PDB file of C-alpha atoms in Angstrom:
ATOM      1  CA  UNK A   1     126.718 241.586-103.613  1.00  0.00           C
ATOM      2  CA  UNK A   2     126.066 245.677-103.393  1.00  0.00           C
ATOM      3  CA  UNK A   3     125.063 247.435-106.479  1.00  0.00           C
ATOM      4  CA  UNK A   4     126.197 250.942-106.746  1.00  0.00           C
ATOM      5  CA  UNK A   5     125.102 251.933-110.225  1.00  0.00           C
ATOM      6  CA  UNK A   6     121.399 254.061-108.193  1.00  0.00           C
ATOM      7  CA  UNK A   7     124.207 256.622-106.922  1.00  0.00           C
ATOM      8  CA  UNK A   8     125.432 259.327-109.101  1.00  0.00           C
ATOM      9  CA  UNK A   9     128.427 259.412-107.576  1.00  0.00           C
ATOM     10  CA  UNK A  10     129.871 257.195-106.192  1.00  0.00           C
ATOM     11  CA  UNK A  11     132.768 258.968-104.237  1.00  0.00           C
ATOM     12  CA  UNK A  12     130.693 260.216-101.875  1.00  0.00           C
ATOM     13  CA  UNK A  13     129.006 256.778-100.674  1.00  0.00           C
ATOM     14  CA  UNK A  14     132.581 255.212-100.423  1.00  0.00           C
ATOM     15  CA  UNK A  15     133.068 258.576 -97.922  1.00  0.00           C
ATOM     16  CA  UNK A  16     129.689 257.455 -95.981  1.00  0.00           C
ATOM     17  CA  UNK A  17     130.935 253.706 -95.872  1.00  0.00           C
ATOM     18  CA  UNK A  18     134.748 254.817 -94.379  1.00  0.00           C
ATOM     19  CA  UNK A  19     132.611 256.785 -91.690  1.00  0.00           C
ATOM     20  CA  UNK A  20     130.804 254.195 -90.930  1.00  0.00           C
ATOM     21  CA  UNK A  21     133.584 251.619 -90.386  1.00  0.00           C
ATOM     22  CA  UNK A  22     135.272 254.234 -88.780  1.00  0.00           C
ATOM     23  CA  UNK A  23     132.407 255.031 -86.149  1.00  0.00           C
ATOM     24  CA  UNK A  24     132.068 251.370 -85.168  1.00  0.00           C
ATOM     25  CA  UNK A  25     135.412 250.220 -84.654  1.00  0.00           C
ATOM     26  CA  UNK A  26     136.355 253.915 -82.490  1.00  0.00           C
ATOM     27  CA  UNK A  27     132.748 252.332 -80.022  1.00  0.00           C
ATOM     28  CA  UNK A  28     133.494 249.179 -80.381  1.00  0.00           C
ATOM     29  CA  UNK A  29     137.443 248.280 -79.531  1.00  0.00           C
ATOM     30  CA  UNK A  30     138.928 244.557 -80.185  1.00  0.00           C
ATOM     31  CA  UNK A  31     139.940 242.775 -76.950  1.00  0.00           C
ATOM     32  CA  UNK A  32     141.250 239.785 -75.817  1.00  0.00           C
ATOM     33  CA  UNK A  33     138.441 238.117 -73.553  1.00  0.00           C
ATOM     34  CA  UNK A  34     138.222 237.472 -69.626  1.00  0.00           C
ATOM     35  CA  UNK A  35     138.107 233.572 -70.998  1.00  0.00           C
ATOM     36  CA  UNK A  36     141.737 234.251 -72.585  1.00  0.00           C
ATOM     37  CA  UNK A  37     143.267 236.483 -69.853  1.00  0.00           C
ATOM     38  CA  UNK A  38     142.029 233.816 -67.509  1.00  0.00           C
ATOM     39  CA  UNK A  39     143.775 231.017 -68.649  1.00  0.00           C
ATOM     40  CA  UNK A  40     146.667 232.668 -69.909  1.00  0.00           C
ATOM     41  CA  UNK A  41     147.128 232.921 -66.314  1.00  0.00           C
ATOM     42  CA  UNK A  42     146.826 229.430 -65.263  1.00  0.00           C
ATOM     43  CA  UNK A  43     148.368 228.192 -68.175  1.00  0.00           C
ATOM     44  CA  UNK A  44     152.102 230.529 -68.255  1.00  0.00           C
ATOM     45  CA  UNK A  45     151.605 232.746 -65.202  1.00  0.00           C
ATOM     46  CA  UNK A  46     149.731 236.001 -63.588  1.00  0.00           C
ATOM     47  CA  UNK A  47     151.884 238.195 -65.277  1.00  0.00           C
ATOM     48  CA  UNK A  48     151.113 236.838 -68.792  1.00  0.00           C
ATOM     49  CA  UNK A  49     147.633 237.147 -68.250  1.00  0.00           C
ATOM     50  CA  UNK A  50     148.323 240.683 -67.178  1.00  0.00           C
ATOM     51  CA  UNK A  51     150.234 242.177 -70.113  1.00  0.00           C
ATOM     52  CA  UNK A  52     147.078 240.465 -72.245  1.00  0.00           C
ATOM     53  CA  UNK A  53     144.588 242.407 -69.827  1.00  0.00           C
ATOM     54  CA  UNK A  54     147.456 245.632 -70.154  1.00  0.00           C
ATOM     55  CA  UNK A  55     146.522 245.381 -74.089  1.00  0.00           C
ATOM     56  CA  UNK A  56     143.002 245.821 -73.302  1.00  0.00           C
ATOM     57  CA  UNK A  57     143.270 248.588 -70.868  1.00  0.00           C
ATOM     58  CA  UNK A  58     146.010 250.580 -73.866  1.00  0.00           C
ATOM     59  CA  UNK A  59     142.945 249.788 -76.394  1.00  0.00           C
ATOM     60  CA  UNK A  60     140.373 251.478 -74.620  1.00  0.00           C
ATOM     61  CA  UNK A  61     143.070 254.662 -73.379  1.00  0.00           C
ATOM     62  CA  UNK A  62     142.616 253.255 -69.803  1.00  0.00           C
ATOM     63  CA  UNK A  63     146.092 254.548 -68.491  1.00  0.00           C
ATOM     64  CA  UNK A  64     145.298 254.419 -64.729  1.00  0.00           C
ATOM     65  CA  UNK A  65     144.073 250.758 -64.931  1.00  0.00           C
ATOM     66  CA  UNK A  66     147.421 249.842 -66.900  1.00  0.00           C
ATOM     67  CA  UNK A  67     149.618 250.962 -64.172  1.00  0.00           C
ATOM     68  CA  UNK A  68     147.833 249.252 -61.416  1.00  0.00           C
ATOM     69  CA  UNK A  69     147.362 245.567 -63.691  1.00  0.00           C
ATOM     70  CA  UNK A  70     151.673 246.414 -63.867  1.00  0.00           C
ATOM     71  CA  UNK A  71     151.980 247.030 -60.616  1.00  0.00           C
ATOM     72  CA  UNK A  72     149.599 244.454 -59.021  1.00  0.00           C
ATOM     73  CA  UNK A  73     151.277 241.633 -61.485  1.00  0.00           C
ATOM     74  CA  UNK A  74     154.746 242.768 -61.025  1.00  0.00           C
ATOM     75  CA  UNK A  75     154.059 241.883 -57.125  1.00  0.00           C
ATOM     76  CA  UNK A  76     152.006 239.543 -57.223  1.00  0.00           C
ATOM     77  CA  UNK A  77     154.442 237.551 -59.586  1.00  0.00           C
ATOM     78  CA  UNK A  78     157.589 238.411 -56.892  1.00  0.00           C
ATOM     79  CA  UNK A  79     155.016 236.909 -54.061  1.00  0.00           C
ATOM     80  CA  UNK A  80     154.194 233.775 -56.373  1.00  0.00           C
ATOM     81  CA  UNK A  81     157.635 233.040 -56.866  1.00  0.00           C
ATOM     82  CA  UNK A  82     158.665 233.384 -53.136  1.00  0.00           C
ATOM     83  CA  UNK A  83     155.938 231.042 -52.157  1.00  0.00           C
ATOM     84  CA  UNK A  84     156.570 228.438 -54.537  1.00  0.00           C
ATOM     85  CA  UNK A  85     160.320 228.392 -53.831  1.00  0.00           C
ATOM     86  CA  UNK A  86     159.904 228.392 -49.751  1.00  0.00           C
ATOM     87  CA  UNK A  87     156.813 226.083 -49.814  1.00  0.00           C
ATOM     88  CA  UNK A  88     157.025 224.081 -52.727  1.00  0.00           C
ATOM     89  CA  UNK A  89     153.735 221.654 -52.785  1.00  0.00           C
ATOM     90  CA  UNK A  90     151.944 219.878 -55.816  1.00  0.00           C
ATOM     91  CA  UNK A  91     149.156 222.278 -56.532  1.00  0.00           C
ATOM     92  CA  UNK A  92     150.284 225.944 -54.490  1.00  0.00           C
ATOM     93  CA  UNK A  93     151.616 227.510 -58.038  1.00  0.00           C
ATOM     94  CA  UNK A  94     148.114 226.475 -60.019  1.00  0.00           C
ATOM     95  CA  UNK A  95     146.412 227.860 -56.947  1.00  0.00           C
ATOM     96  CA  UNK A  96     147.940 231.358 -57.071  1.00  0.00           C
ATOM     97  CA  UNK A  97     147.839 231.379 -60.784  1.00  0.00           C
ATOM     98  CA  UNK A  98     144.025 231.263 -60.257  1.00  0.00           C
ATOM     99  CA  UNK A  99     144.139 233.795 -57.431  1.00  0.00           C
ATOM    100  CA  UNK A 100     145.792 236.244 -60.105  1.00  0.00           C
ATOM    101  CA  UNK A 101     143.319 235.670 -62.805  1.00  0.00           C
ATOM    102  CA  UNK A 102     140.323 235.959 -60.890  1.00  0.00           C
ATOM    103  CA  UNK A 103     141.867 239.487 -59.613  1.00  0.00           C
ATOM    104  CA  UNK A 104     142.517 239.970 -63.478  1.00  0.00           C
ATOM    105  CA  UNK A 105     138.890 239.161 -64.631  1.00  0.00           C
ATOM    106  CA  UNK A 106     137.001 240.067 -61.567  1.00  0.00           C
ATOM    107  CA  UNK A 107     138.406 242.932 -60.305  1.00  0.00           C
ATOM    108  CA  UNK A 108     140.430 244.676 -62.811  1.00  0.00           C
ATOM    109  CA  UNK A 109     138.480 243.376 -66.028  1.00  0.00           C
ATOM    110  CA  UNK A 110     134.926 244.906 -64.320  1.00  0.00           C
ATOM    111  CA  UNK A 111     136.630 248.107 -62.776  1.00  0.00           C
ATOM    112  CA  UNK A 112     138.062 249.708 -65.614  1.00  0.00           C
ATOM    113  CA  UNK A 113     137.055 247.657 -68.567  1.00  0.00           C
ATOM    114  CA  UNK A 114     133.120 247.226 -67.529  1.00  0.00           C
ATOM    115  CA  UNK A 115     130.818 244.246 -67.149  1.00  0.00           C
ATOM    116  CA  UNK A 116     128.549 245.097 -69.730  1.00  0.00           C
ATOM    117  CA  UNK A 117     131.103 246.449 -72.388  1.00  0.00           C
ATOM    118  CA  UNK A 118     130.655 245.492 -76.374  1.00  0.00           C
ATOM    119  CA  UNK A 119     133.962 244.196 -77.853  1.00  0.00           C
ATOM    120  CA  UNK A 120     135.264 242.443 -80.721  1.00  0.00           C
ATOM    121  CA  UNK A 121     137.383 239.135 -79.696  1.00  0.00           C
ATOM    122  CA  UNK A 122     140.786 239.513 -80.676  1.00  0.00           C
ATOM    123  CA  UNK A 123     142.847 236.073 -81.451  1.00  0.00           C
ATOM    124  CA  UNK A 124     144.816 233.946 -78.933  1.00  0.00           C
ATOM    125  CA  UNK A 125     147.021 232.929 -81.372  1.00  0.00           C
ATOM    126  CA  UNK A 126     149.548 235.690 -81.785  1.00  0.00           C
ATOM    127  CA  UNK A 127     150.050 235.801 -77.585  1.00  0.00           C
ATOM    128  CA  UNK A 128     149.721 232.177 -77.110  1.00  0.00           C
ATOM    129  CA  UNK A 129     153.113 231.782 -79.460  1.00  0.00           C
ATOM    130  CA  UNK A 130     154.805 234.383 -77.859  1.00  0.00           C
ATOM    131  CA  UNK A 131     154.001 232.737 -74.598  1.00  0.00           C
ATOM    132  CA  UNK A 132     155.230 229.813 -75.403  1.00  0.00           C
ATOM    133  CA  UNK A 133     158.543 230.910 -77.180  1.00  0.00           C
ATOM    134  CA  UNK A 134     158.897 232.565 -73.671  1.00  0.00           C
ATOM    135  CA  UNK A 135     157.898 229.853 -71.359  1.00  0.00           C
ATOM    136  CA  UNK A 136     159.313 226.703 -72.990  1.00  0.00           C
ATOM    137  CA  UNK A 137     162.946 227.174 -73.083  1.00  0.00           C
ATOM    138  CA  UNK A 138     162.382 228.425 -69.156  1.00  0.00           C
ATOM    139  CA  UNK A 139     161.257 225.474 -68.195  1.00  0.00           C
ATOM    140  CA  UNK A 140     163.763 223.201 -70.472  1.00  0.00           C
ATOM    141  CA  UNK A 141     166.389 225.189 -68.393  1.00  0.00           C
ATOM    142  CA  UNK A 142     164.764 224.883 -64.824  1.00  0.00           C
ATOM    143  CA  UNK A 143     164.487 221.100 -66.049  1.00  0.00           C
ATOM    144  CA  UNK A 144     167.978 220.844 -67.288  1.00  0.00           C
ATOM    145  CA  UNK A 145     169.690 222.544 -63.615  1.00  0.00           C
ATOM    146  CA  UNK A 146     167.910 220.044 -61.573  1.00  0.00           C
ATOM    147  CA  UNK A 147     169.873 217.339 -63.138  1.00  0.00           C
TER     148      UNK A 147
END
């Protein structure tokens, strides 16, 4: 508990604190974490765990990185589902959904995020849901044509 009868006026410190705050959330941005982006892609799909790592790259007014993570998902994602369509085998779609999230973490993540770069974890939760709402009824229908 703070005690702010010492200072004679109190306006001012609430001013110093809302600096403060201010300074350390402008050096210090909230991302979603190589552990999320990473299996957001082997759990949905490359391109989810793109648009997470997209959010990250917007957050820290990366622009160039954004464009290539697009780009690089939109055709990786058009390759992915040519291969698993044409040659269709148990594991070949978990094996190119790791492909695209170690390019994610490993090569977009350190080029234009940084190894060594301080963030606060944002939640799962909110892109997990919309994930699923998105995923779910695609596979209920892919399920449903087959029979």
């Amino acid at each position: 508990m703070t005690h702010r009868s010492e200072n004679p006026n109190p306006e001012t410190d609430h001013n110093h604190d809302e600096f403060e705050d201010n300074e350390i959330t402008e050096l210090i941005p909230a991302l979603y974490s190589k552990r999320v982006i990473f299996m957001f892609c082997l759990l949905f799909s490359t391109i989810f765990g793109a648009v997470i790592l997209m959010s990250n790259l917007n957050s820290v007014k990366e622009n160039k990185g954004k464009w290539q993570v697009l780009l690089f998902a939109l055709l990786y994602t058009t390759g992915h589902a040519y291969t698993v369509f044409n040659f269709s085998t148990t594991y070949i779609g978990l094996m190119l959904n790791l492909g695209g999230a170690l390019i994610l973490t490993e090569y977009f993540w350190n080029r234009y995020i940084g190894m060594e770069r301080e963030f606060i974890r944002k939640s799962w939760t909110k892109p997990a849901v919309v994930s699923a709402l998105i995923t779910v009824p695609l596979i209920v229908a892919a399920v449903l044509s087959t029979q």
